[in-house]
Each structure stands twice: as C-alpha cells, then as structure tokens.
XYZ file of C-alpha atoms in Angstrom:
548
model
C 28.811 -39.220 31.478
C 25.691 -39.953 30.422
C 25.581 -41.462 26.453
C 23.176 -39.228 24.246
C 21.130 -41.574 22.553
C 21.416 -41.271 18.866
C 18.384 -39.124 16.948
C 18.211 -39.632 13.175
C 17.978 -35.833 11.264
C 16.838 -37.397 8.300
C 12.969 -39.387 9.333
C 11.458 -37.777 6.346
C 14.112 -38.657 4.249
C 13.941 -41.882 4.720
C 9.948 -41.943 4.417
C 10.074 -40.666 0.950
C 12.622 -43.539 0.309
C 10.860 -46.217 1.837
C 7.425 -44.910 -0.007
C 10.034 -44.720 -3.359
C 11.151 -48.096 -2.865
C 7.371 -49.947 -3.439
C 7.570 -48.507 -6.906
C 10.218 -50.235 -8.193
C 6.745 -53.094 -8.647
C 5.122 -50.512 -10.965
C 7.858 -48.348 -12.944
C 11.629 -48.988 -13.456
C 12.049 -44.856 -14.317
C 10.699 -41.729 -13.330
C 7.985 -42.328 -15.637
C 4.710 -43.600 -13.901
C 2.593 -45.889 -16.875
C -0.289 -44.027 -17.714
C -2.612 -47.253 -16.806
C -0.669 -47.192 -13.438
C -1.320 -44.368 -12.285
C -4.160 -45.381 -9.535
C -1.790 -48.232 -8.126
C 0.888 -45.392 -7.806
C -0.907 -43.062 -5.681
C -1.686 -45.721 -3.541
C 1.514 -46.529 -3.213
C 2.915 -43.406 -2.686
C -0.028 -41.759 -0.763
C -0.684 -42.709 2.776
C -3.860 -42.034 5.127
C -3.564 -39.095 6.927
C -1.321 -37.445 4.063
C -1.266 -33.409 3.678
C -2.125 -33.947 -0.174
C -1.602 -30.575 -2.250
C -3.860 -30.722 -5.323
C -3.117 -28.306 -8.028
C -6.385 -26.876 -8.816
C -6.149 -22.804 -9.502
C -9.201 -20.979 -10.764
C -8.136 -22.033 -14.500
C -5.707 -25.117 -14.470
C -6.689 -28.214 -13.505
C -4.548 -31.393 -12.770
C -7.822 -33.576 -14.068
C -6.174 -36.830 -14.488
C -4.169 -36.560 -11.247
C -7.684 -35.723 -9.743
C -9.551 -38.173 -11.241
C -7.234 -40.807 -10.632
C -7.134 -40.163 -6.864
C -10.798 -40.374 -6.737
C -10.535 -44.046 -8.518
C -8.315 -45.367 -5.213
C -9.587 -47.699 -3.176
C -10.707 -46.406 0.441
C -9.512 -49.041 2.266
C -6.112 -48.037 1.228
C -6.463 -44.585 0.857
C -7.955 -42.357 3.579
C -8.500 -39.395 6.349
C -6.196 -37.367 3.723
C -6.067 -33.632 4.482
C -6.362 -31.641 0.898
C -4.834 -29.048 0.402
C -6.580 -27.034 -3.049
C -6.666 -23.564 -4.439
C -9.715 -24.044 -6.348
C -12.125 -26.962 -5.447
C -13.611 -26.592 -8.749
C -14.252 -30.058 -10.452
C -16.851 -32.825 -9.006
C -14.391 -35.578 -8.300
C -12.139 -32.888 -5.618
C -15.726 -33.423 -3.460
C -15.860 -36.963 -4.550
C -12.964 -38.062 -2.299
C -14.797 -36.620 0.635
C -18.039 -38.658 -0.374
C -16.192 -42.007 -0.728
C -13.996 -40.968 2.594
C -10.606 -40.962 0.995
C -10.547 -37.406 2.132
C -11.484 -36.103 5.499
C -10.376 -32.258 5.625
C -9.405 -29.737 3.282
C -8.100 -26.388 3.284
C -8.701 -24.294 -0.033
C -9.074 -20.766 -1.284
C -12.059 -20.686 -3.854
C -15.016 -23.232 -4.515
C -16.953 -21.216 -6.797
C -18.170 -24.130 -9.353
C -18.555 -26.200 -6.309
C -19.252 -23.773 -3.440
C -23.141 -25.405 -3.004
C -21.912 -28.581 -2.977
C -19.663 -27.864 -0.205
C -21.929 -25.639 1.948
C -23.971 -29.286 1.780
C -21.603 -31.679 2.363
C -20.160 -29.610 5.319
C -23.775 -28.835 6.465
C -23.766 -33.380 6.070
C -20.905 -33.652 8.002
C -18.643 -35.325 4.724
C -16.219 -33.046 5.233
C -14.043 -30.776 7.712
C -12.624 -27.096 6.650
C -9.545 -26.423 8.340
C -9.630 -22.815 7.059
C -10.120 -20.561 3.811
C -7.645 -18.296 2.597
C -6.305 -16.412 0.449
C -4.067 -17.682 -2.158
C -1.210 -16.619 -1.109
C -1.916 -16.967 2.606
C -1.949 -20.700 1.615
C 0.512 -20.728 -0.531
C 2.318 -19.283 2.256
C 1.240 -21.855 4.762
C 2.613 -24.599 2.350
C 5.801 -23.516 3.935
C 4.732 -22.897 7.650
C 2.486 -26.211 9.096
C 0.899 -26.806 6.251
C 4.025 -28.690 4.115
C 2.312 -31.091 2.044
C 3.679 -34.997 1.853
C 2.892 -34.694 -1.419
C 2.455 -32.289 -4.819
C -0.187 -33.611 -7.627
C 0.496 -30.914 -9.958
C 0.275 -30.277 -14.120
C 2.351 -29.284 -17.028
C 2.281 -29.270 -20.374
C 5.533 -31.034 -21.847
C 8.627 -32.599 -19.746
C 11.505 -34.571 -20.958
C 13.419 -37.900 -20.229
C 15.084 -36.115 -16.787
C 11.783 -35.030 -15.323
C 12.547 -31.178 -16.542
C 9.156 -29.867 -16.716
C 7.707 -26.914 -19.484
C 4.514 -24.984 -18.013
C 3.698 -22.899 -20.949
C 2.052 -20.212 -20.870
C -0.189 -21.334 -17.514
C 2.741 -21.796 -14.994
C -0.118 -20.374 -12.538
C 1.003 -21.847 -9.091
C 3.151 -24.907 -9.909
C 6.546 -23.949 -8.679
C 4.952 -22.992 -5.488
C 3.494 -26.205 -4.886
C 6.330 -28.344 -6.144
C 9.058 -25.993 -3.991
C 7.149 -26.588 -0.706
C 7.342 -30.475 -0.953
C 10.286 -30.927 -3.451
C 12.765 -29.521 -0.109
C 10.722 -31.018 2.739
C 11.353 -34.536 1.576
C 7.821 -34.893 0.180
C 6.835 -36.722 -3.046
C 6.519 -34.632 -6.150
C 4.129 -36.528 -8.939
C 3.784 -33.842 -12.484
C 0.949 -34.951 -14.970
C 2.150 -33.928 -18.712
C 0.536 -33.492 -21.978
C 3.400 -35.497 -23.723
C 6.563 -36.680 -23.043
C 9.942 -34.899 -25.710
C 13.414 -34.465 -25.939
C 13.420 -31.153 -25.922
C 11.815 -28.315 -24.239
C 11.290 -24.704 -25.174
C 12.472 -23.627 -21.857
C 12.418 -25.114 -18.340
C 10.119 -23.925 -15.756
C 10.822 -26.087 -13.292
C 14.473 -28.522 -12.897
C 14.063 -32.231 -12.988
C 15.401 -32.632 -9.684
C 12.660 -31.017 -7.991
C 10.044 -33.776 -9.326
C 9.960 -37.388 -8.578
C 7.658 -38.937 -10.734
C 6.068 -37.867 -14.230
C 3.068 -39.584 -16.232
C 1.555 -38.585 -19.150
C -2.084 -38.349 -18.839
C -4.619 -39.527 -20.999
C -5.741 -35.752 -22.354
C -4.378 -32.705 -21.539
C -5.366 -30.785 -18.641
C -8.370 -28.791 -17.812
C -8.118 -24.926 -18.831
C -11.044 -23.007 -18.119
C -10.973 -18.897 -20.765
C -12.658 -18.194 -17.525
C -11.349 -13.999 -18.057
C -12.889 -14.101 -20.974
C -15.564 -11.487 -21.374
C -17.656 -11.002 -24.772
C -18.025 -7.461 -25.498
C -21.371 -8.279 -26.918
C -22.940 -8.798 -23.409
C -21.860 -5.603 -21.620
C -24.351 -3.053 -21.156
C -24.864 0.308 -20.888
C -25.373 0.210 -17.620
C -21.634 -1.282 -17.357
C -20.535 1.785 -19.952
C -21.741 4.098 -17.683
C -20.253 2.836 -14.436
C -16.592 2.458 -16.603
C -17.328 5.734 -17.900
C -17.545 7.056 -13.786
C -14.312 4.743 -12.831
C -12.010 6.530 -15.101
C -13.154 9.510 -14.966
C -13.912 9.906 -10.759
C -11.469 7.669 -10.248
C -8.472 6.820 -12.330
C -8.005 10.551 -13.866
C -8.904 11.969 -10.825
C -6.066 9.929 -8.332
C -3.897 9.336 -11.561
C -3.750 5.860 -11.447
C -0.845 4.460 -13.012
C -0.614 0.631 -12.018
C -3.679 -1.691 -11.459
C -5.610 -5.037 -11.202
C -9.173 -5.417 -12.618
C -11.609 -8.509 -11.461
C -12.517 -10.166 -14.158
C -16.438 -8.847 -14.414
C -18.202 -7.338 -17.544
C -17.742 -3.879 -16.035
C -13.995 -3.961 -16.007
C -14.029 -5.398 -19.221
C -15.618 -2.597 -19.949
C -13.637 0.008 -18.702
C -10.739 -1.653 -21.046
C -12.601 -1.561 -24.191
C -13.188 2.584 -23.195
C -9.701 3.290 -22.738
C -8.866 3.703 -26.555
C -12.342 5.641 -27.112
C -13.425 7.738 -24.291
C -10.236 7.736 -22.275
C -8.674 9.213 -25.465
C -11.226 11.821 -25.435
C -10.032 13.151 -22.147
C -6.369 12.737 -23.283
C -5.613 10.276 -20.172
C -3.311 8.457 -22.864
C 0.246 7.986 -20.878
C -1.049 9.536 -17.906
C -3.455 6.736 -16.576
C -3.396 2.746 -16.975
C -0.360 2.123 -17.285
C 1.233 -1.143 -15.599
C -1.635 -4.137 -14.970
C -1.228 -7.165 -12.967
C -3.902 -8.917 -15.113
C -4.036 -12.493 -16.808
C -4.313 -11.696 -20.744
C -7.598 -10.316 -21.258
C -8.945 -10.463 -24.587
C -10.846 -7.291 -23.828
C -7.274 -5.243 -23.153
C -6.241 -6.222 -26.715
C -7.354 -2.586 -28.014
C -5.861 -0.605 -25.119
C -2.551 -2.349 -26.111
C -2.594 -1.909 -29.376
C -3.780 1.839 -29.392
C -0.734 2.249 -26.822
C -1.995 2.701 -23.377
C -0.024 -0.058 -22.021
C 2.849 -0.904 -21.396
C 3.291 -3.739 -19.127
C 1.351 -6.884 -17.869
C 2.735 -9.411 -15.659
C -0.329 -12.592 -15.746
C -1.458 -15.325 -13.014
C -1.782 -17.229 -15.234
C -3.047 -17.569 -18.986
C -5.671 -17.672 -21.516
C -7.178 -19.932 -24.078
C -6.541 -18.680 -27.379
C -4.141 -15.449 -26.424
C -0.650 -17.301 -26.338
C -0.152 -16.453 -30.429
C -1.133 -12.431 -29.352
C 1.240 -12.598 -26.316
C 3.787 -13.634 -28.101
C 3.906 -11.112 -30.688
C 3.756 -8.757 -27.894
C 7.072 -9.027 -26.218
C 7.126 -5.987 -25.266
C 4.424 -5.715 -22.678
C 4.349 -9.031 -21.637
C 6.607 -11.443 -19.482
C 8.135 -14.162 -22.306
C 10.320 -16.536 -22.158
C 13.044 -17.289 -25.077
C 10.442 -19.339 -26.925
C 7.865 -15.994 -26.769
C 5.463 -17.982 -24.961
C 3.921 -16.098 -21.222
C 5.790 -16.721 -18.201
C 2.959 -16.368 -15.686
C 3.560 -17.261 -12.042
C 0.418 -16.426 -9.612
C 2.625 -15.858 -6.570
C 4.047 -13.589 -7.503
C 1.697 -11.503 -9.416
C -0.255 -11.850 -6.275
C 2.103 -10.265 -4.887
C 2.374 -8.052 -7.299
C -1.626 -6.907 -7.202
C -0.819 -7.232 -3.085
C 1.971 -4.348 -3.175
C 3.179 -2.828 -6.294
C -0.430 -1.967 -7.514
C -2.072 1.438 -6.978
C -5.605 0.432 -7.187
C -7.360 -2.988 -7.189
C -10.938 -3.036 -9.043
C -13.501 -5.660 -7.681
C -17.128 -6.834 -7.258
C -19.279 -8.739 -4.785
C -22.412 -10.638 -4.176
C -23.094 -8.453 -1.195
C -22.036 -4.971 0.356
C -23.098 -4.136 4.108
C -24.050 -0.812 5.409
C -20.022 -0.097 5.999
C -18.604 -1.226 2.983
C -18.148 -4.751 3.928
C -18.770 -7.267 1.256
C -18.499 -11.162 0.617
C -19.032 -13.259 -1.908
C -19.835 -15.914 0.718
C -23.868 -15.791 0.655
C -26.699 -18.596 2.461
C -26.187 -21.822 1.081
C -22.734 -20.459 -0.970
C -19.531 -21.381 0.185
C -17.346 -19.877 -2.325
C -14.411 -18.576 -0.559
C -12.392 -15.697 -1.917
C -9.231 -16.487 -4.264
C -7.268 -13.670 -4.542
C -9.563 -10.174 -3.796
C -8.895 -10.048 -0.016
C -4.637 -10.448 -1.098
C -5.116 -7.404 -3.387
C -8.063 -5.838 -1.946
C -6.702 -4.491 0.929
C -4.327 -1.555 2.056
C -1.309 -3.662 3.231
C 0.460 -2.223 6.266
C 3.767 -2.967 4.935
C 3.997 -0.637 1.673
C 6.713 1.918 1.729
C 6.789 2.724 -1.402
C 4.678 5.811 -2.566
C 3.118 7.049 -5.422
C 1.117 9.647 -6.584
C -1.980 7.709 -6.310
C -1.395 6.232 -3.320
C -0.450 9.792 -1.864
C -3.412 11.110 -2.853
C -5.327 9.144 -0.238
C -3.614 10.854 2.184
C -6.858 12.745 4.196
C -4.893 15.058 7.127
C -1.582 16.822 7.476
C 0.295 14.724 10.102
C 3.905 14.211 9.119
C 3.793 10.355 10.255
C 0.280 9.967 7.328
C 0.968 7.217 5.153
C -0.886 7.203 1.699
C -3.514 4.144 1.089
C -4.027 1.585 -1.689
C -7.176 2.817 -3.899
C -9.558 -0.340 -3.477
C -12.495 -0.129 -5.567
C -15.781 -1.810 -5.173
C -17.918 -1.881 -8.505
C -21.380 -3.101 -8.284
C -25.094 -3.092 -9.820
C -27.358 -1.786 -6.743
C -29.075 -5.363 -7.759
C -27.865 -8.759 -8.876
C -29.448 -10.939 -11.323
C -33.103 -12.234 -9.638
C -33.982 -8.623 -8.136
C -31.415 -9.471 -5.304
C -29.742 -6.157 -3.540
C -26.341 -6.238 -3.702
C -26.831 -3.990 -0.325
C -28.121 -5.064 2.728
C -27.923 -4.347 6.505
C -25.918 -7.558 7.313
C -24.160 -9.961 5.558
C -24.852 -13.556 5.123
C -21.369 -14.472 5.783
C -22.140 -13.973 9.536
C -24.747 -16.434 9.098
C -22.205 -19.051 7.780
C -19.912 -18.655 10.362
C -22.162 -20.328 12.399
C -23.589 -22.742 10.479
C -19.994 -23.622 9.290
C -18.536 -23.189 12.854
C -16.118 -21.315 11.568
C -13.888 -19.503 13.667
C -14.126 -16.051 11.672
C -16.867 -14.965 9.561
C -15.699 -15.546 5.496
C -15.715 -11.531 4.867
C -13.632 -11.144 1.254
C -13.151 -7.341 1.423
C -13.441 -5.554 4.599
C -14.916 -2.103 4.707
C -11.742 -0.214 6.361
C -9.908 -1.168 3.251
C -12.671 0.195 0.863
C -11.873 3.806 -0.751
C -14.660 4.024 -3.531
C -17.579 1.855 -4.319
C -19.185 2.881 -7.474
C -22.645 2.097 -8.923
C -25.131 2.812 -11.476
C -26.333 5.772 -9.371
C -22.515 7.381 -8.847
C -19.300 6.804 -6.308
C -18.808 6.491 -2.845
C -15.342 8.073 -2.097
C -15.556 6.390 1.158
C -11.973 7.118 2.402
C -12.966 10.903 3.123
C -15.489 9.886 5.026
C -14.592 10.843 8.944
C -17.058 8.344 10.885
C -18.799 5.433 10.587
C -22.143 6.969 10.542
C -20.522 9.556 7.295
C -19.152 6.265 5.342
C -22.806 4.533 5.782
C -24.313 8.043 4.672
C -22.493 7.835 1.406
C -23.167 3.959 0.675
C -26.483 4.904 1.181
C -26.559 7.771 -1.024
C -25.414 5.636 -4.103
C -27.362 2.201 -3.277
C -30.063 2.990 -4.402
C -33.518 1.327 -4.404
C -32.308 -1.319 -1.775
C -33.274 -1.493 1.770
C -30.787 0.647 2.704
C -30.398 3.225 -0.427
C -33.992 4.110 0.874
C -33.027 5.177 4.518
C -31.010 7.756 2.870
C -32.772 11.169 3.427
C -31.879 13.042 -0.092
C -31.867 16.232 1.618
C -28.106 15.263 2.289
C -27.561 14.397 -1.190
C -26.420 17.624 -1.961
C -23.961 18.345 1.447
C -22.211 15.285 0.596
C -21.785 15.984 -3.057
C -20.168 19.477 -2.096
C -17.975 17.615 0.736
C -16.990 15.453 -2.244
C -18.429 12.069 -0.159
C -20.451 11.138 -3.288
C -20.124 12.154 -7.111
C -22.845 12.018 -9.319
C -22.056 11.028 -13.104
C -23.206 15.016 -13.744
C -20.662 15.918 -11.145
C -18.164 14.671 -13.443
C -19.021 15.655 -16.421
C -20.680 12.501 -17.629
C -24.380 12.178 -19.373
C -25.796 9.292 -18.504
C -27.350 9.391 -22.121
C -23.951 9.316 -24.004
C -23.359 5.737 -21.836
C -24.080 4.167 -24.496
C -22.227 0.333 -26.393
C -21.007 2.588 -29.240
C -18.546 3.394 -27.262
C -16.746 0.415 -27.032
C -13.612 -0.062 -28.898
C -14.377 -4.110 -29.911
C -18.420 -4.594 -29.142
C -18.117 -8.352 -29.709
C -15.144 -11.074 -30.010
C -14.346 -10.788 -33.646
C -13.950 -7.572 -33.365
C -11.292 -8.361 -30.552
C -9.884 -11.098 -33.286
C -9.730 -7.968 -35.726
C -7.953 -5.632 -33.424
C -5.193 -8.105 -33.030
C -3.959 -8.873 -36.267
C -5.783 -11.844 -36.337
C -3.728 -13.251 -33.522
C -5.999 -13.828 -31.075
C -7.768 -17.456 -31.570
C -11.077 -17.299 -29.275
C -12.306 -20.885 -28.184
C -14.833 -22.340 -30.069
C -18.148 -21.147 -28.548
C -16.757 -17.467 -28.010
C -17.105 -17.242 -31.920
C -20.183 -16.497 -33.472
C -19.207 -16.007 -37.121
C-alpha cells in the first residue's frame, strides 16, 4: 500500500504564528507602542495581503489608515483592500505610492472623483462594488481578509474591546479574520481596567494600540431644520399622506436627505392632524437622527435599532431606553449588519434619493466623472425574494387576485425634478452605463433598479409605479410627475387626468394637500436648538451645528 503523504490542516495557522513571532522585536504584550505602529504593520502585513480597512460611512480607523500609508513600499505592496467607505485621502494614497493595487469597497462618496481618476490613470484596480452587506458577506466567502485594521473606543489589559455607541461594522470585520487564522490589529481611544460592557472578547483580537487621537466620526445624519424648504414640506407632506397613511406603514428606513428629515419633523404637527398617531411610523431602522427627536418625544415611536451612531445623541439615547437598543451602561448598541438586515427584510418601506432617475425608474448615484458606489440603498431598496413574512403594507402591494401573489416591499424614490446647478434629476439614460465602460466594469453601477421601485415622489406629485401594467404605463407616470426635464416634457397632459383616475399619479390636490399650506411653520423643531429644546436639553449638537 501506497503511504499517503502527510498534508498539514493547519498552513494558516502557522502563518499567523510565524507573522506573530517577528513581533516579539517590537512589543512583549498585546499592546503595539503607539510610535510602533508603522514597523508593526510591516511586520505583520505582507504584499499581496486581503487587507480589511474599517472605514463605514461615519467611523474611521484614521490612525490605522494613516499609519499604513506611512509604510515603506518596498516592504509593503500589491495589497488588495478591502473598505466600506473609501472616504479619507490617505485610503487613495496607498494606491498612489503602490502599497495598494486593488480594492473592493461599497461607497466613495468624499472620494468618488478621485477614484473615477485614478482608475481612469490606471493607479488602481476595482475588483467589484457592493453593497454593504454583500461585502460583508463576501468577507466570509473568497474574500476572508489576512487581516482586520479596525477601531474602538476603550479596551482593557486582555484585549476586550468597548465600541460605544458606534459598534457600526466591527464585529463583522474582526469575526471574518479572528476564525480564519488572520491577524486582528484594534486602534483604541485609551487603554482601562474596566469596561462598561464588552462588545467584542479579547480572544478574538491580536494586537491593540492606542492611537494618537481618537477616531474619525463624521454627524454625517445630521440635518439642520433651518435648511429644509418648502419645497421639502410639501413633498413630506405628499409621502405621508399618499403614501404612509394610505399603505399604513408601520416599520421603515429613511435616507438621510433634508426631505426625510423633513417628513420626521411633520410627524408630531401635520401627521397629528390626520390622527396617523399609533397607526403609522412606528418601528425605524435609522441611526439616531436628531431630526426624530420630536416624533419620539410626542410618542410616535417606539423602536429604533441604529447602524451606527451620532455625534452628540449618546446622552438623548440613553435616557431613552425604551426605544432604543442599550446596553447595561445605557449607551447604543448599534451593529450595521444587522440593521442592514434589518432595513433588507423586516422593514415595510425604504425612503431614498438619487442623483439620477431614467425613464423606468432606474436611478444611480454613480454619474460622469463620479464613482460613488452605493452603501446600503440597493440592500434595503429592493423587494427581496426571500420575505415570508407579511404585513399590511406589504399586502397592500399586492396588484391581482392569484392565490400564489406575494405582497412587495414599498420602495420609495424622493427627488427634486432638478438638482443643485439646473441638473435634471431625470433623463433618458443613465450615466452609469457610461461608466461601465469607461470603468470596464462588468455590470453597470445601477443603485436602485426600476422593478423594485413602487412610488417616486416629487415636487409635482407621486408616481405609484407598482400599478403600473407595462413598461410604456410606468414611463407614462414618471413622466407625468418629472416635470420640466427632458422627459417630463414628452408627457402629453391630455393623459394627466386618465392616470390620475387609474390612480398611476396623485396630485398633492388629489390628496387633500394645498400646496400653499407647505409651508416651514410646520415643522416641529425649524432649526437645531430647537431640536436641543425638544430633548430636555440632552441632545449636545457638534460645534458648528450651533448657532446660538
């Protein structure tokens, strides 16, 4: 017989030891010197690496990014990044001074010209963009990282780590590598010898260094009620009243846009008015808005599960126990896998915007020149096949009588006919097909697509797109509401009225709504103190949010 020749199980195993062992030169411990930090990557980062970067649309592991960008490319190179967000300078810096090679990420909005250039200069390869929890998923499919640069806010001597309020995606990231034998590095605001809670065990992190200043964390769904216009009254005015109180929308997500804010800050004042109290609004998967502070305290909601935080709401939160996710300490327990999931399948309706909106209800946010991928709208933006639940929203899609019809996730498209520059919002094709092929991608960067699109609503009235019955009937009704655009003007207003009677289109007068009562006034808060006043004095804006 034949002897089998011997395979080792454990190659990865013994990687991360090997790697392990060259740092006995810079650190006895677990704790990396803060002034050591660039040595240690090298040390523990090889060429070719999957690096995972943790880099979400608000939290930033800055000093781990930074340092990376200090190594030295002779050492360090051809890494494969794996980011969320490519949202500060130095996460395209690596790809200018060739320590990075390809990258696979979610959202680049801060940096989406840069990258359209650089991959237009050849500095860079995409492997793909996705959604966040399509890569978050990947993390454990082919996409396991060697190692996990990732941020919290406190850990102790064992490595335990504290997130706070902004856990965002760090378990995620530190799970995929922690139990494929991959090196797990945690920046921390400060070292102590005792944390409020843990978020994440000790065991699943290898090394931890304390970083020079704390993280980056962006307010970025922070909306001043000062800026929202009337024009954004009226449209919240039309989405609860065509929408919300008509489908009786329970549980939601809102983008994080000055017309969602406003539709929060109407809740308590015209949504009262039409006694949608209880009945409407009534379960968010939403990071803390400042702008939902009234609804909460006037009682229209009951529970939010977050993303992630925001600047200056963890005193409010934590007074607020009731509504949202806490741990002992009362400070938020976000996690943005799972409220992705959460906004994915246990929503009823997912509110939204775009740059641009085709003739079929299409849209992107990917324009010429723009690479800014999509985050999280396609994850919760879509009708996903694999709901069973029902409820009455969701039922009330339902367009024909056949016993094997399934209901349909409200997705909601909110938009000015034009953006900021005289720009339409709607046009015959979108520029995303355009950067397929100057990307060479191998599918065109489409955020929403139009088959998942039940309402688009704008200044001139909603687009209840899932009755419509063709293709030619769903671009009759985008056109109807799209107004002076290109395309609003091929719509002959002679139909105008059949669709408004085959309930295709709604005018604000076919709701009940005068577009002269759309006024500010009605806002519950109309600037940020006013926020500050509605909670108790609990809510501490940043600095440049106040203006008293």
């Amino acid at each position: 017989m034949q002897a089998i020749k011997k395979h080792s199980w454990k190659k990865r195993l013994e990687a991360k030891e090997k790697r392990m062992e060259k740092m006995k030169n810079i650190t006895s411990s677990q704790i990396i010197p803060t002034n050591k930090i660039v040595q240690a990557l090298e040390t523990l980062i090889q060429p070719g690496d999957r690096v995972v970067l943790e880099g979400n649309n608000q939290k930033q592991a800055s000093f781990l990014s930074v340092a990376l960008a200090k190594a030295d490319p002779r050492i360090l190179f051809d890494l494969h990044m794996i980011m969320s967000s490519i949202s500060r300078p130095e996460h395209l810096d690596l790809f200018e001074y060739g320590i990075a090679k390809k990258v696979d990420f979610s959202y680049a909005g801060p940096q989406s010209l840069r990258i359209a250039q650089m991959l237009e200069d050849g500095k860079l390869t995409i492997g793909e963009i996705h959604t966040y929890i399509e890569l978050y998923g990947r993390l454990f499919i082919d996409l396991t990282p060697s190692v996990a640069l990732v941020a919290a806010d406190k850990a102790d001597a064992a490595g335990n780590l504290y997130t706070g309020p902004n856990t965002e995606e760090t378990p995620t990231l530190v799970e995929a590598a922690a139990f494929r034998d991959g090196i797990v590095i945690a920046q921390v605001n400060e070292l102590v010898d005792e944390l409020p809670r843990v978020d994440i065990p000790g065991s699943w992190i290898d090394y931890v260094v304390v970083a020079d200043k704390p993280y980056q964390l962006e307010p970025l769904f922070t909306r001043d009620p000062r800026h929202i216009t009337d024009i954004q009254v009226l449209q919240a005015m039309m989405i609860i009243r065509g929408i919300y109180e008509k489908h009786q929308v329970k549980s939601l997500n809102h983008g994080i846009g000055y017309n969602t804010a406003a539709v929060e800050l109407l809740l308590p004042t015209y949504g009262e008015k039409l006694g949608l109290k209880g009945k409407i609004c009534k379960h968010w998967a939403l990071n803390p808005h400042p702008t939902l502070i009234p609804a909460i305290e006037s009682g229209w909601v009951e529970s939010v599960h977050c993303f992630g935080g925001e600047v200056g709401m963890e005193k409010y939160v934590a007074s607020r126990r009731d509504v949202f996710f806490t741990g002992r300490d009362g400070s938020l327990r976000s996690n943005r896998t799972l409220c992705q999931l959460a906004g994915q399948y246990a929503v009823d309706l997912f509110v939204g915007s775009s740059l641009q909106i085709d003739a079929y209800g299409n849209s992107s946010t990917v324009t010429r020149g723009r690479l800014a991928g999509f985050g999280g709208a396609p994850n919760m933006g879509h009708d996903p096949g694999g709901r069973r639940h029902s409820s009455e929203a969701w039922l009330d899609m339902k367009t024909n009588n056949d016993p094997l019809a399934r209901g349909k996730k409200l997705v909601v498209q909110v938009v000015e006919t034009f953006q900021n520059g005289n720009k339409p919002v709607f046009v015959e094709s979108l520029d995303a097909l355009d950067v397929k092929k100057d990307a060479n991608l191998a599918t065109a960067p489409v955020m929403i697509y139009g088959e998942d699109v039940t309402h688009i609503v704008t200044e001139e009235g909603i687009a209840y797109l899932y009755k419509a019955d063709s293709m030619e009937e769903r671009r009759q009704a985008i056109a109807a509401i799209a107004g002076v655009t290109s395309l609003g003007l091929e719509h002959d207003v002679r139909k105008t009225d059949k669709l408004r009677r085959e309930g295709l289109i709604a005018l604000p007068e076919d709701l009940g709504i005068r577009r002269t009562e759309a006024k500010r006034s009605l806002l519950a808060a109309k600037n940020v103190e006013e926020l500050v006043e509605w909670s108790e004095g609990l809510y501490e804006p940043p600095a440049k949010f106040r203006s008293w």
